[in-house]
Amino acid sequence: MAPLITHLYTADPSAHVFEGRVYIYPSHDRETDIQFNDNGDQYDMADYHVFSTPSLDPVAPVTDHGVVLRTEDIPWVSKQLWAPDAAFKDGKYYLFFPARDHAGVFRIGVAVGDRPEGPFAPDPEPIAGSYSIDPASFVDTDNEAYLYFGGLWGGQLQCYQKGNDIFDASWGGPKEPSGAGAYALGPRVARLTPDMHQFAEEVREIEILAPETGERILADDHDRRFFEAAWVHKRGDVYYFSYSTGDTHYLAYATGSSPYGPFTYGGRILEPVLGWTTHHSIVEFEGRWWLFHHDCELSGGVNHLRSVKVKEIFYDAEGKIVTEKPE
Ligand code: FUB
């Protein structure tokens, strides 16, 4: 399967259907001299482009709407514009993005625009109480909006084990809980205020349960534990929470009956692609379901130079997602 975008490296695609077109909000990967490490310092992105296409079958030429936000536009950001997402609510478009602040701590920002392709004007401060990476917004059918986030290792989620507002720098770097009986850290969620600029409540930890025990997935269960790349979609009354397992390189999902979870592990969506990271979104377009993801084929396997792809996904009669192989 060919990459959707070949004139730039793009990753972490968040896809949404706005005004009858599919809009893609990816990270913009770039070359760097920074030494590769497990903290992800080589993912040194500095701006965002927005892309769109009117058709997925076949994929019509993808339009690059150009740069919509850059590091120097955002007063609180020092570096690393990582995986973004977008939302539409009450006539406005919102771009959510993680980045390191001037103390080197990841926070999540919001920018607002009148059009899906931007431009987006950022708030001067990050969302109060936000931390870690990979924001994913979800506007429910009742028009309530939620922001999911979190990522291990370089994403710093493990630094908040003592509380939402306590950053423990001793857990910085490629670390996470482990050992007999230790539970995996859960992704985070908070309902957003009606204007989408702040959290409307205390950030909550989401539980992802093992179906065979009904208990939280264990920290050492790296094939199934949450690592990063949260995404939520709803099919009928079922909420699907999907994510990357990080160092085991799967896209996995869990299901529940509330946007807050708990979610019960359901299986894999995509087997490992070429490249260390895997990150995705799932969107319904013209009655079919599509998985946007990335791999490193275009760069010949360079982990931080990724390219966005799309493939159709399918559900079985019980609503389980059929596992796909990379193409
Ligand atoms: O693109 C930078 C980081 O790599 C993202 O935030 C993670 O999800 C991983 O894809």
XYZ file of C-alpha atoms in Angstrom, residues 82-280:
199
model
C 4.214 15.463 18.771
C 0.999 13.698 17.766
C -1.965 16.096 17.383
C -5.701 15.672 17.020
C -8.577 17.890 15.913
C -12.220 18.324 16.844
C -15.253 20.235 15.613
C -17.749 21.581 18.105
C -20.350 24.339 17.974
C -19.018 25.906 14.777
C -15.291 25.960 15.604
C -12.378 23.655 14.856
C -9.852 22.792 17.543
C -6.324 21.446 17.236
C -4.957 19.672 20.319
C -1.224 19.077 20.463
C 1.472 17.956 22.927
C 4.853 19.607 23.270
C 7.575 20.170 25.832
C 7.328 23.386 27.825
C 10.371 25.458 28.727
C 11.103 23.135 31.679
C 11.172 20.110 29.347
C 7.837 18.766 30.616
C 5.208 17.628 28.108
C 1.909 19.537 28.260
C -1.070 19.675 25.941
C -2.124 22.806 24.110
C -5.190 23.826 22.165
C -5.516 26.085 19.134
C -8.751 27.234 17.510
C -9.792 28.029 13.957
C -12.826 28.660 11.797
C -11.972 26.110 9.116
C -10.881 22.441 9.269
C -7.709 23.319 7.354
C -6.808 26.093 9.793
C -5.062 28.346 10.450
C -5.238 27.716 14.176
C -4.555 30.310 16.878
C -2.988 28.751 19.972
C -3.893 29.595 23.549
C -0.915 31.280 25.266
C -0.749 28.594 27.990
C -1.204 24.810 27.886
C -4.473 23.341 29.153
C -4.352 23.675 32.950
C -3.704 20.285 34.544
C -2.624 18.660 31.264
C 0.449 16.470 31.013
C 2.118 13.768 28.897
C 1.411 13.300 25.170
C -0.879 12.094 22.388
C -4.135 13.992 22.947
C -7.155 12.433 21.247
C -10.437 14.294 21.336
C -13.815 12.619 21.142
C -17.108 14.482 20.779
C -19.876 12.143 21.849
C -23.326 11.920 20.310
C -24.668 14.068 23.184
C -22.159 16.816 22.177
C -20.013 16.350 25.323
C -16.329 16.399 24.434
C -13.512 14.441 26.060
C -9.747 14.545 25.798
C -7.782 11.309 26.124
C -4.009 11.384 26.519
C -0.901 9.703 27.853
C 2.235 7.944 26.715
C 4.996 6.011 28.466
C 8.801 6.446 28.429
C 9.582 9.686 26.512
C 5.902 10.590 26.896
C 6.403 10.943 30.676
C 3.117 9.308 31.798
C 5.025 7.227 34.358
C 6.174 10.444 36.062
C 2.633 11.034 37.439
C 2.181 7.934 39.609
C 1.819 10.094 42.732
C -0.971 12.253 41.303
C -2.074 14.380 38.391
C -0.146 17.426 39.557
C 3.004 15.725 40.866
C 5.747 15.321 38.255
C 8.324 12.837 39.557
C 11.420 13.458 37.443
C 13.097 10.321 38.828
C 10.768 8.308 36.557
C 11.865 10.248 33.457
C 13.137 8.372 30.407
C 12.330 4.853 29.182
C 10.841 3.569 32.449
C 7.523 2.106 33.549
C 6.198 -0.003 36.433
C 7.002 -3.721 36.383
C 7.072 -6.754 38.611
C 4.681 -9.333 40.030
C 1.191 -7.940 40.596
C 1.983 -4.418 39.332
C -0.803 -2.981 37.196
C -0.097 -1.189 33.931
C -0.568 2.550 34.013
C -3.811 3.615 32.380
C -4.358 6.318 29.789
C -6.010 9.492 31.039
C -9.270 11.253 30.195
C -11.055 14.439 31.168
C -14.277 15.957 29.906
C -13.652 19.307 28.231
C -15.390 22.566 29.044
C -18.086 23.587 26.529
C -15.621 26.026 24.906
C -13.043 23.174 24.535
C -10.209 25.203 26.072
C -9.961 23.570 29.527
C -10.650 20.400 31.455
C -14.087 20.510 33.078
C -13.131 17.988 35.758
C -10.229 16.242 37.453
C -8.224 14.025 35.105
C -9.171 10.347 35.511
C -7.124 7.203 34.887
C -8.834 4.746 32.528
C -8.927 1.049 33.373
C -8.207 -1.473 30.611
C -9.295 -4.901 31.827
C -8.129 -8.373 30.848
C -11.200 -10.319 29.659
C -10.044 -13.550 31.327
C -9.798 -12.017 34.824
C -11.875 -8.844 34.744
C -8.855 -7.220 36.441
C -6.634 -4.433 35.125
C -3.984 -5.516 32.641
C -0.650 -6.108 34.336
C 2.379 -3.892 33.776
C 4.495 -6.783 32.502
C 1.897 -7.741 29.885
C 3.631 -5.737 27.156
C 1.584 -7.409 24.403
C -1.577 -5.776 25.768
C -0.716 -2.904 28.100
C -1.371 0.698 27.056
C 1.752 2.525 25.886
C 0.610 5.578 23.833
C -1.588 6.693 20.894
C -5.039 6.763 22.503
C -8.015 6.941 20.150
C -11.749 6.598 20.785
C -14.494 5.907 18.300
C -18.088 4.870 18.815
C -19.952 2.286 16.762
C -23.583 1.940 17.772
C -23.560 2.141 21.565
C -20.065 0.673 21.925
C -17.041 2.836 22.727
C -13.825 1.493 21.214
C -10.641 2.637 22.951
C -7.614 1.835 20.776
C -3.919 2.343 21.437
C -0.334 1.341 20.729
C 1.449 -1.250 22.863
C 4.758 0.549 22.237
C 7.718 -1.802 22.513
C 5.668 -4.764 21.225
C 4.445 -2.620 18.304
C 0.770 -3.621 18.144
C -2.279 -1.490 17.618
C -4.798 -2.919 20.076
C -8.307 -2.069 21.218
C -10.661 -2.473 24.139
C -14.409 -1.850 24.376
C -16.763 -0.356 26.928
C -20.141 1.258 27.435
C -18.968 4.684 28.673
C -16.434 7.218 27.388
C -14.701 6.856 30.771
C -14.392 3.079 30.500
C -13.635 0.660 31.941
C -12.675 -0.926 28.644
C -12.150 -4.653 28.201
C -9.294 -5.722 25.956
C -10.641 -6.971 22.617
C -7.624 -7.841 20.458
C -5.255 -6.435 17.869
C -6.187 -4.113 15.053
C -2.849 -4.128 13.214
C 0.218 -6.342 13.450
C 3.612 -4.544 13.667
C 4.600 -2.275 10.792
C 8.134 -1.376 9.676
C 9.437 1.058 12.293
C 9.400 1.296 16.087
C 6.298 3.398 16.625
C 2.770 2.624 15.594
C 0.002 5.212 15.931
C -3.375 5.467 14.290
